[in-house]
Amino acid sequence: MPLENPHLDSVAVHAGREDLAMLGVHAVPLDLSSTNPLPDIERGGASYEAMATGGRPLADGGSVYQRLWNPTVARFESALAQLEQAQTSVAYASGMAAMTAAIIASTSFNGKRHIVAVRPLYGGTDHLLASGLLGAEVTFCAEHEVAASVRADTALVVLETPANPTLDLVDIAGVVAAAGDVPVLVDNTFATPVLQNPLTLGAAMSLHSATKYIGGHGDVVGGVIACDEETAARLRQVRAVTGGLLHPLGAYLLHRGLATLPTRMRAQQATAVEIAAWLESHRAVERVHFAGREDDRGLVGKQMTGPGAMIAIALRGGYEAAARLSSSVQLFTHAVSLGGVDSLVQHPAGLTHRPVAAHAKPSANLVRLSIGLESPADLMADLDAALSGASVPAARTADSEVRGYLSPEFA
Ligand SMILES: *Cc1c(COP(=O)(O)O)cnc(C)c1O
């Protein structure tokens, strides 16, 4: 970047493209090679070894094999790191592959196997941590219980802010202080690097489900962790060995998504602010969850530059009203996921947070809205019609049936 202190908007457009003019191209090259020609056994082998242990390819050895290194993925990683004010970043096949790698990298190199997880978390993360699949022991707690939950063998503290689905805010610097020497991972998916940079607040890792805002168009699944070089080496080693790598086409699309990320975030956020205010006085709505709505610590404005574009609403009509809303919307799509240019609605207790233990599950009358780029007036008209749900028969499932799904593992 030619300027000394480029604005985030300029970084988003130009990061990871520094060498394009020199290459004589204008668009980012997409390298789909699964394997790469080797110079000779010794130099290829040395490069292989460097990458399999978390390093970068050696200049004279090549990148050997796509699971170890891919230049299109590396470009996206470099661009994302610039937006996160991080030394580097490591990309994965999905947000959950990234979370898995972070847990393995944290619990496999120092004999510590305990994780402290601040609830609420995305249902898939909660599921992964509660399942014991990765052999870690997990203590779930509230934000104020972190200091008391940390032990001598704690390897990692995991938190999400704003949290999925209730938009609860967690004070990142506060948790970092409470965690002491233990590294803190922040799931930054809802805020994106545009609104929040957890590493500047002392977090060790900032994780994104890139599937959401970073991609932004609902057509790519990926994950990425921004961190320092030392952490990245362990994360890359886990990726190289376990194989949760991001496909280069996914990296290409995510990199392209970065260029419009600040503009999309601001536009979607402005619409969300308008819709959240309108929902406050809607007769069908019991409570609006929106980042910063009950923010007595002033975290929006301090830790985050804005509230983002996710809203959750608790409906007066309970589960039946939630089911009616979900099946009546016309402009919103009833679908899981979030952060794209089109607006989505989904029911956390029944879908994204279905595997979460009963006492930690979102309430059955809660519906989550991901606000897109459509006209605010059209979105409100759609919601208003769906909330009245006049022409749609009530769904039959009772609240108890939604809560009733729990495999013995989670009950
Ligand atoms: C979707 C999501 C994830 C998981 O990401 P995938 O790309 O679906 O694997 C993790 N954290 C949050 C907050 C999410 O919304």
Short mmCIF file of C-alpha atoms and ligand atoms in Angstrom, two decimals:
data_model
loop_
_atom_site.label_atom_id
_atom_site.label_comp_id
_atom_site.label_asym_id
_atom_site.label_seq_id
_atom_site.Cartn_x
_atom_site.Cartn_y
_atom_site.Cartn_z
CA MET A 1 0.00 0.00 0.00
CA PRO A 2 1.58 3.32 -1.07
CA LEU A 3 0.07 5.42 1.76
CA GLU A 4 1.39 5.44 5.29
CA ASN A 5 -1.87 5.18 7.16
CA PRO A 6 -4.50 4.00 4.72
CA HIS A 7 -8.14 4.01 5.84
CA LEU A 8 -9.74 0.62 6.44
CA ASP A 9 -11.82 1.09 3.27
CA SER A 10 -8.63 1.40 1.21
CA VAL A 11 -7.00 -1.57 2.92
CA ALA A 12 -10.08 -3.68 2.22
CA VAL A 13 -9.88 -2.95 -1.51
CA HIS A 14 -6.09 -3.21 -1.96
CA ALA A 15 -4.76 -5.68 0.63
CA GLY A 16 -3.32 -8.87 -0.82
CA ARG A 17 -3.00 -7.25 -4.26
CA GLU A 18 0.34 -5.50 -3.73
CA ASP A 19 2.17 -7.46 -6.44
CA LEU A 20 -0.54 -7.58 -9.11
CA ALA A 21 0.80 -4.68 -11.19
CA MET A 22 4.24 -6.26 -11.14
CA LEU A 23 2.68 -9.51 -12.36
CA GLY A 24 0.92 -7.55 -15.11
CA VAL A 25 -2.57 -8.60 -13.99
CA HIS A 26 -5.49 -6.69 -12.50
CA ALA A 27 -7.50 -9.49 -10.86
CA VAL A 28 -6.15 -11.85 -8.21
CA PRO A 29 -4.70 -14.99 -9.83
CA LEU A 30 -6.47 -18.20 -8.89
CA ASP A 31 -4.06 -21.14 -8.52
CA LEU A 32 -5.94 -24.43 -8.35
CA SER A 33 -2.89 -26.72 -8.45
CA SER A 34 -3.29 -29.66 -6.11
CA THR A 35 0.38 -30.47 -6.52
CA ASN A 36 3.43 -28.52 -7.66
CA PRO A 37 6.53 -29.47 -9.67
CA LEU A 38 9.50 -30.15 -7.40
CA PRO A 39 12.98 -28.74 -8.07
CA ASP A 40 14.65 -31.89 -6.68
CA ILE A 41 14.13 -34.29 -3.78
CA GLU A 42 16.29 -32.41 -1.29
CA ARG A 43 14.93 -28.91 -1.84
CA GLY A 44 11.34 -30.12 -2.25
CA GLY A 45 11.70 -32.24 0.87
CA ALA A 46 13.13 -29.37 2.93
CA SER A 47 10.22 -27.15 1.87
CA TYR A 48 7.76 -29.92 2.69
CA GLU A 49 9.25 -30.26 6.15
CA ALA A 50 9.16 -26.50 6.76
CA MET A 51 5.46 -26.35 5.92
CA ALA A 52 4.45 -29.56 7.74
CA THR A 53 5.88 -28.05 10.90
CA GLY A 54 4.00 -24.75 10.53
CA GLY A 55 6.34 -22.66 8.39
CA ARG A 56 6.09 -21.16 4.94
CA PRO A 57 7.44 -22.74 1.72
CA LEU A 58 11.18 -22.35 1.17
CA ALA A 59 11.97 -20.04 -1.74
CA ASP A 60 13.95 -22.69 -3.63
CA GLY A 61 11.76 -25.65 -2.69
CA GLY A 62 8.31 -24.69 -3.93
CA SER A 63 4.98 -25.20 -2.22
CA VAL A 64 4.86 -28.97 -2.93
CA TYR A 65 1.19 -29.80 -2.27
CA GLN A 66 -2.02 -27.79 -1.78
CA ARG A 67 -2.68 -29.11 1.73
CA LEU A 68 0.60 -27.51 2.79
CA TRP A 69 0.38 -24.20 0.95
CA ASN A 70 -1.58 -22.37 -1.73
CA PRO A 71 -0.73 -18.87 -3.01
CA THR A 72 -4.38 -17.81 -3.50
CA VAL A 73 -5.18 -18.82 0.08
CA ALA A 74 -2.02 -17.05 1.31
CA ARG A 75 -3.13 -13.83 -0.42
CA PHE A 76 -6.49 -13.92 1.34
CA GLU A 77 -4.73 -14.62 4.66
CA SER A 78 -2.43 -11.65 4.17
CA ALA A 79 -5.36 -9.35 3.33
CA LEU A 80 -7.49 -10.50 6.26
CA ALA A 81 -4.55 -10.04 8.63
CA GLN A 82 -4.15 -6.44 7.47
CA LEU A 83 -7.82 -5.75 8.23
CA GLU A 84 -7.48 -7.38 11.66
CA GLN A 85 -4.25 -5.48 12.46
CA ALA A 86 -2.67 -8.88 12.96
CA GLN A 87 0.75 -10.24 11.97
CA THR A 88 -0.87 -12.98 9.94
CA SER A 89 -3.87 -15.26 9.61
CA VAL A 90 -4.57 -18.91 8.83
CA ALA A 91 -7.58 -19.96 6.74
CA TYR A 92 -9.62 -23.16 6.96
CA ALA A 93 -12.37 -25.08 5.22
CA SER A 94 -15.02 -23.65 7.57
CA GLY A 95 -15.44 -21.70 10.78
CA MET A 96 -15.73 -24.99 12.64
CA ALA A 97 -12.53 -26.33 11.05
CA ALA A 98 -10.85 -23.13 12.29
CA MET A 99 -12.29 -23.60 15.80
CA THR A 100 -11.19 -27.25 15.80
CA ALA A 101 -7.66 -26.27 14.78
CA ALA A 102 -7.54 -23.58 17.48
CA ILE A 103 -8.52 -26.12 20.13
CA ILE A 104 -6.06 -28.74 18.91
CA ALA A 105 -3.28 -26.16 18.59
CA SER A 106 -3.96 -24.87 22.11
CA THR A 107 -4.27 -28.24 23.86
CA SER A 108 -1.68 -30.38 22.08
CA PHE A 109 1.60 -28.53 22.49
CA ASN A 110 1.89 -27.88 26.23
CA GLY A 111 0.14 -30.69 28.12
CA LYS A 112 -2.75 -28.41 29.11
CA ARG A 113 -6.15 -29.78 28.19
CA HIS A 114 -8.66 -27.51 29.94
CA ILE A 115 -10.73 -24.87 28.14
CA VAL A 116 -12.89 -22.14 29.63
CA ALA A 117 -15.80 -21.21 27.36
CA VAL A 118 -17.96 -18.14 27.96
CA ARG A 119 -21.59 -18.81 27.04
CA PRO A 120 -23.52 -18.01 24.95
CA LEU A 121 -21.66 -19.31 21.93
CA TYR A 122 -22.67 -20.32 18.42
CA GLY A 123 -24.46 -23.69 18.68
CA GLY A 124 -21.83 -25.52 16.64
CA THR A 125 -19.03 -24.25 18.88
CA ASP A 126 -21.00 -25.13 21.99
CA HIS A 127 -21.63 -28.58 20.50
CA LEU A 128 -17.94 -29.11 19.63
CA LEU A 129 -16.80 -28.08 23.11
CA ALA A 130 -19.50 -30.04 24.97
CA SER A 131 -19.03 -33.17 22.87
CA GLY A 132 -15.58 -33.94 24.22
CA LEU A 133 -14.65 -35.02 20.68
CA LEU A 134 -11.29 -33.27 20.85
CA GLY A 135 -10.38 -34.65 24.25
CA ALA A 136 -10.39 -31.30 26.01
CA GLU A 137 -12.07 -30.74 29.36
CA VAL A 138 -14.39 -27.74 29.11
CA THR A 139 -15.80 -25.44 31.79
CA PHE A 140 -18.67 -23.34 30.51
CA CYS A 141 -19.16 -20.13 32.44
CA ALA A 142 -20.48 -16.58 32.37
CA GLU A 143 -18.22 -13.64 31.65
CA HIS A 144 -17.78 -12.71 35.33
CA GLU A 145 -16.78 -16.30 36.19
CA VAL A 146 -13.72 -16.49 33.91
CA ALA A 147 -11.11 -15.70 36.59
CA ALA A 148 -12.61 -18.32 38.92
CA SER A 149 -12.79 -20.92 36.13
CA VAL A 150 -9.17 -20.63 34.95
CA ARG A 151 -6.86 -23.36 36.31
CA ALA A 152 -3.18 -24.19 36.10
CA ASP A 153 -3.94 -26.52 33.18
CA THR A 154 -6.19 -24.10 31.26
CA ALA A 155 -4.98 -23.84 27.67
CA LEU A 156 -7.53 -21.44 26.19
CA VAL A 157 -10.44 -19.12 26.96
CA VAL A 158 -13.09 -18.97 24.23
CA LEU A 159 -15.62 -16.17 23.90
CA GLU A 160 -17.90 -14.67 21.31
CA THR A 161 -18.93 -11.02 21.13
CA PRO A 162 -21.52 -10.07 20.02
CA ALA A 163 -22.66 -13.58 20.88
CA ASN A 164 -24.78 -15.78 18.67
CA PRO A 165 -27.82 -15.59 18.95
CA THR A 166 -28.59 -13.17 21.81
CA LEU A 167 -26.16 -10.39 20.80
CA ASP A 168 -24.79 -10.34 24.37
CA LEU A 169 -21.58 -8.33 24.56
CA VAL A 170 -18.49 -9.53 26.37
CA ASP A 171 -15.75 -7.13 27.49
CA ILE A 172 -12.75 -8.55 25.62
CA ALA A 173 -10.08 -6.60 27.53
CA GLY A 174 -11.80 -7.57 30.79
CA VAL A 175 -11.72 -11.28 29.96
CA VAL A 176 -8.11 -11.01 28.77
CA ALA A 177 -7.21 -9.53 32.18
CA ALA A 178 -9.22 -12.20 34.03
CA ALA A 179 -7.55 -14.95 31.98
CA GLY A 180 -4.06 -13.88 33.06
CA ASP A 181 -1.48 -15.81 31.04
CA VAL A 182 -4.06 -17.95 29.28
CA PRO A 183 -4.59 -17.02 25.62
CA VAL A 184 -8.06 -15.77 24.69
CA LEU A 185 -9.79 -16.64 21.44
CA VAL A 186 -12.54 -14.26 20.32
CA ASP A 187 -15.08 -15.41 17.76
CA ASN A 188 -15.34 -12.15 15.80
CA THR A 189 -17.80 -13.43 13.19
CA PHE A 190 -20.66 -11.05 14.06
CA ALA A 191 -18.53 -7.91 14.37
CA THR A 192 -16.10 -8.54 11.48
CA PRO A 193 -12.72 -6.75 11.38
CA VAL A 194 -14.63 -3.63 10.31
CA LEU A 195 -16.26 -3.12 13.71
CA GLN A 196 -13.87 -4.84 16.11
CA ASN A 197 -10.22 -5.94 16.26
CA PRO A 198 -9.86 -8.29 19.25
CA LEU A 199 -6.05 -8.58 18.96
CA THR A 200 -5.71 -4.86 19.74
CA LEU A 201 -7.57 -5.60 23.01
CA GLY A 202 -5.17 -8.37 24.01
CA ALA A 203 -6.83 -11.44 22.50
CA ALA A 204 -4.46 -14.05 21.04
CA MET A 205 -6.76 -15.18 18.23
CA SER A 206 -9.63 -13.57 16.32
CA LEU A 207 -11.69 -16.24 14.60
CA HIS A 208 -14.21 -15.77 11.80
CA SER A 209 -16.70 -17.99 10.16
CA ALA A 210 -15.77 -16.38 6.83
CA THR A 211 -18.93 -18.03 5.47
CA LYS A 212 -20.83 -15.10 6.95
CA TYR A 213 -19.94 -11.40 6.45
CA ILE A 214 -16.48 -11.89 4.93
CA GLY A 215 -17.84 -13.90 2.00
CA GLY A 216 -21.03 -11.91 2.22
CA HIS A 217 -22.87 -13.52 -0.68
CA GLY A 218 -23.93 -16.89 0.68
CA ASP A 219 -21.80 -18.86 -1.76
CA VAL A 220 -18.67 -19.89 0.10
CA VAL A 221 -17.90 -21.74 3.33
CA GLY A 222 -14.64 -20.90 5.08
CA GLY A 223 -13.01 -19.93 8.33
CA VAL A 224 -9.98 -17.89 9.32
CA ILE A 225 -7.99 -17.04 12.45
CA ALA A 226 -5.98 -13.81 12.77
CA CYS A 227 -3.07 -14.09 15.21
CA ASP A 228 0.68 -13.62 15.66
CA GLU A 229 3.33 -15.64 13.79
CA GLU A 230 4.04 -17.99 16.67
CA THR A 231 0.40 -18.99 17.06
CA ALA A 232 0.04 -19.20 13.28
CA ALA A 233 2.84 -21.76 13.05
CA ARG A 234 0.93 -24.16 15.31
CA LEU A 235 -2.33 -23.46 13.50
CA ARG A 236 -0.72 -24.10 10.11
CA GLN A 237 0.83 -27.30 11.37
CA VAL A 238 -2.59 -28.53 12.53
CA ARG A 239 -4.06 -27.58 9.14
CA ALA A 240 -1.29 -29.29 7.20
CA VAL A 241 -1.57 -32.46 9.25
CA THR A 242 -5.36 -32.73 9.73
CA GLY A 243 -6.32 -31.34 6.33
CA GLY A 244 -9.03 -28.75 7.11
CA LEU A 245 -7.76 -26.48 4.35
CA LEU A 246 -9.64 -23.74 2.54
CA HIS A 247 -10.13 -24.44 -1.17
CA PRO A 248 -8.38 -21.78 -3.32
CA LEU A 249 -11.64 -20.90 -5.07
CA GLY A 250 -13.13 -20.23 -1.63
CA ALA A 251 -10.13 -18.06 -0.79
CA TYR A 252 -10.56 -16.18 -4.08
CA LEU A 253 -14.21 -15.45 -3.28
CA LEU A 254 -13.47 -14.49 0.33
CA HIS A 255 -10.69 -12.17 -0.82
CA ARG A 256 -13.08 -10.55 -3.28
CA GLY A 257 -15.62 -10.21 -0.45
CA LEU A 258 -13.16 -8.17 1.59
CA ALA A 259 -13.22 -5.31 -0.90
CA THR A 260 -16.86 -4.52 -0.17
CA LEU A 261 -16.89 -5.65 3.48
CA PRO A 262 -16.68 -2.18 5.09
CA THR A 263 -19.33 -0.76 2.77
CA ARG A 264 -21.64 -3.75 3.23
CA MET A 265 -21.21 -3.69 7.00
CA ARG A 266 -22.04 0.00 7.26
CA ALA A 267 -25.08 -0.25 5.00
CA GLN A 268 -26.44 -3.40 6.65
CA GLN A 269 -25.79 -1.94 10.10
CA ALA A 270 -27.65 1.28 9.26
CA THR A 271 -30.68 -0.73 8.17
CA ALA A 272 -30.45 -2.94 11.27
CA VAL A 273 -30.40 0.13 13.53
CA GLU A 274 -33.58 1.34 11.84
CA ILE A 275 -35.31 -2.04 12.01
CA ALA A 276 -34.30 -2.69 15.63
CA ALA A 277 -35.80 0.67 16.67
CA TRP A 278 -38.99 -0.08 14.74
CA LEU A 279 -39.27 -3.57 16.30
CA GLU A 280 -39.03 -2.06 19.81
CA SER A 281 -42.54 -0.73 19.50
CA HIS A 282 -44.04 -3.62 17.50
CA ARG A 283 -46.98 -5.19 19.29
CA ALA A 284 -45.88 -8.77 18.47
CA VAL A 285 -42.41 -8.27 19.96
CA GLU A 286 -41.65 -8.86 23.62
CA ARG A 287 -37.97 -7.95 23.52
CA VAL A 288 -35.42 -6.82 20.96
CA HIS A 289 -31.84 -8.12 21.28
CA PHE A 290 -29.42 -5.82 19.48
CA ALA A 291 -25.75 -5.22 20.30
CA GLY A 292 -25.46 -2.26 22.60
CA ARG A 293 -29.15 -2.07 23.47
CA GLU A 294 -28.45 -2.81 27.15
CA ASP A 295 -24.82 -1.78 27.08
CA ASP A 296 -24.21 -0.10 30.42
CA ARG A 297 -20.45 -0.60 29.94
CA GLY A 298 -20.46 1.39 26.72
CA LEU A 299 -18.80 -1.42 24.75
CA VAL A 300 -20.36 -0.21 21.51
CA GLY A 301 -18.26 2.83 20.75
CA LYS A 302 -15.31 1.54 22.78
CA GLN A 303 -14.59 -2.07 21.86
CA MET A 304 -16.83 -2.10 18.77
CA THR A 305 -17.33 0.87 16.49
CA GLY A 306 -20.97 -0.04 15.87
CA PRO A 307 -23.67 -2.59 16.75
CA GLY A 308 -23.51 -4.63 13.55
CA ALA A 309 -26.43 -5.98 11.57
CA MET A 310 -27.73 -8.94 13.57
CA ILE A 311 -30.97 -8.68 15.56
CA ALA A 312 -32.83 -11.25 17.64
CA ILE A 313 -36.43 -10.80 18.72
CA ALA A 314 -38.36 -12.56 21.45
CA LEU A 315 -41.97 -12.85 20.32
CA ARG A 316 -45.00 -12.47 22.57
CA GLY A 317 -46.70 -15.35 20.78
CA GLY A 318 -44.07 -17.93 21.81
CA TYR A 319 -42.83 -20.73 19.57
CA GLU A 320 -45.97 -20.65 17.44
CA ALA A 321 -45.41 -17.03 16.52
CA ALA A 322 -41.76 -17.80 15.72
CA ALA A 323 -42.77 -20.68 13.46
CA ARG A 324 -45.42 -18.52 11.78
CA LEU A 325 -42.95 -15.70 11.17
CA SER A 326 -40.36 -18.07 9.72
CA SER A 327 -42.79 -19.59 7.27
CA SER A 328 -44.55 -16.33 6.29
CA VAL A 329 -41.65 -14.09 5.26
CA GLN A 330 -41.39 -13.25 1.57
CA LEU A 331 -38.34 -11.00 1.21
CA PHE A 332 -36.40 -12.53 4.10
CA THR A 333 -35.36 -16.13 3.44
CA HIS A 334 -35.99 -18.71 6.14
CA ALA A 335 -32.50 -20.20 6.37
CA VAL A 336 -29.62 -20.62 8.79
CA SER A 337 -26.36 -18.69 8.27
CA LEU A 338 -26.02 -14.92 8.26
CA GLY A 339 -24.04 -11.94 7.10
CA GLY A 340 -24.93 -12.01 3.41
CA VAL A 341 -26.33 -9.31 1.18
CA ASP A 342 -29.81 -10.84 1.51
CA SER A 343 -31.77 -10.95 4.76
CA LEU A 344 -32.31 -14.24 6.57
CA VAL A 345 -34.49 -15.35 9.46
CA GLN A 346 -34.03 -18.49 11.56
CA HIS A 347 -35.06 -20.03 14.90
CA PRO A 348 -31.94 -20.63 17.06
CA ALA A 349 -33.47 -23.09 19.56
CA GLY A 350 -34.76 -25.29 16.76
CA LEU A 351 -31.84 -24.96 14.36
CA THR A 352 -28.42 -23.34 14.92
CA HIS A 353 -28.50 -23.91 18.69
CA ARG A 354 -30.36 -27.21 18.62
CA PRO A 355 -27.52 -29.25 20.20
CA VAL A 356 -27.01 -26.80 23.09
CA ALA A 357 -27.81 -28.14 26.58
CA ALA A 358 -31.37 -27.35 27.70
CA HIS A 359 -30.43 -24.87 30.43
CA ALA A 360 -28.22 -22.88 28.02
CA LYS A 361 -30.52 -23.05 24.98
CA PRO A 362 -32.05 -19.87 23.53
CA SER A 363 -35.72 -19.43 24.41
CA ALA A 364 -38.31 -20.99 22.11
CA ASN A 365 -39.84 -17.60 21.25
CA LEU A 366 -36.55 -16.20 19.95
CA VAL A 367 -36.02 -15.55 16.24
CA ARG A 368 -32.74 -14.32 14.76
CA LEU A 369 -32.62 -11.84 11.88
CA SER A 370 -29.63 -11.23 9.64
CA ILE A 371 -30.21 -7.88 7.98
CA GLY A 372 -29.03 -7.57 4.38
CA LEU A 373 -28.87 -4.84 1.78
CA GLU A 374 -32.55 -4.66 0.80
CA SER A 375 -34.56 -1.49 1.33
CA PRO A 376 -35.31 -1.00 5.05
CA ALA A 377 -38.92 -0.13 4.24
CA ASP A 378 -39.38 -3.37 2.28
CA LEU A 379 -37.82 -5.43 5.07
CA MET A 380 -40.10 -3.82 7.65
CA ALA A 381 -43.15 -4.36 5.46
CA ASP A 382 -42.20 -8.03 5.08
CA LEU A 383 -41.65 -8.46 8.82
CA ASP A 384 -44.83 -6.61 9.68
CA ALA A 385 -46.92 -8.83 7.42
CA ALA A 386 -45.21 -12.00 8.65
CA LEU A 387 -45.55 -10.97 12.30
CA SER A 388 -49.28 -10.55 11.89
CA GLY A 389 -49.26 -13.87 10.02
CA ALA A 390 -52.97 -13.50 9.32
CA SER A 391 -53.25 -15.89 6.42
CA VAL A 392 -50.98 -18.62 7.77
CA PRO A 393 -52.26 -21.36 10.08
CA ALA A 394 -50.41 -21.70 13.37
CA ALA A 395 -47.72 -24.37 13.52
CA ARG A 396 -48.49 -27.30 15.77
CA THR A 397 -45.17 -27.91 17.49
CA ALA A 398 -45.29 -26.86 21.12
CA ASP A 399 -42.42 -25.19 22.98
CA SER A 400 -41.77 -28.42 24.85
CA GLU A 401 -41.12 -30.33 21.64
CA VAL A 402 -38.34 -27.95 20.62
CA ARG A 403 -36.73 -28.15 24.01
CA GLY A 404 -37.31 -31.89 23.91
CA TYR A 405 -34.63 -32.57 21.33
CA LEU A 406 -31.48 -33.42 23.14
CA SER A 407 -29.39 -36.44 22.55
CA PRO A 408 -28.45 -38.06 25.89
CA GLU A 409 -25.00 -36.59 25.41
CA PHE A 410 -26.35 -33.06 25.92
CA ALA A 411 -29.31 -33.58 28.22
C1 LIG B 1 -21.53 -19.93 11.57
C2 LIG B 1 -20.69 -19.64 12.75
C3 LIG B 1 -19.61 -20.46 13.08
C4 LIG B 1 -19.27 -21.71 12.30
O1 LIG B 1 -18.80 -21.42 11.03
P1 LIG B 1 -18.97 -22.39 9.75
O2 LIG B 1 -18.34 -21.62 8.67
O3 LIG B 1 -20.45 -22.62 9.59
O4 LIG B 1 -18.28 -23.66 10.09
C5 LIG B 1 -18.82 -20.10 14.16
N1 LIG B 1 -19.12 -19.01 14.90
C6 LIG B 1 -20.17 -18.20 14.63
C7 LIG B 1 -20.43 -17.02 15.48
C8 LIG B 1 -20.99 -18.50 13.54
O5 LIG B 1 -22.03 -17.71 13.28
#
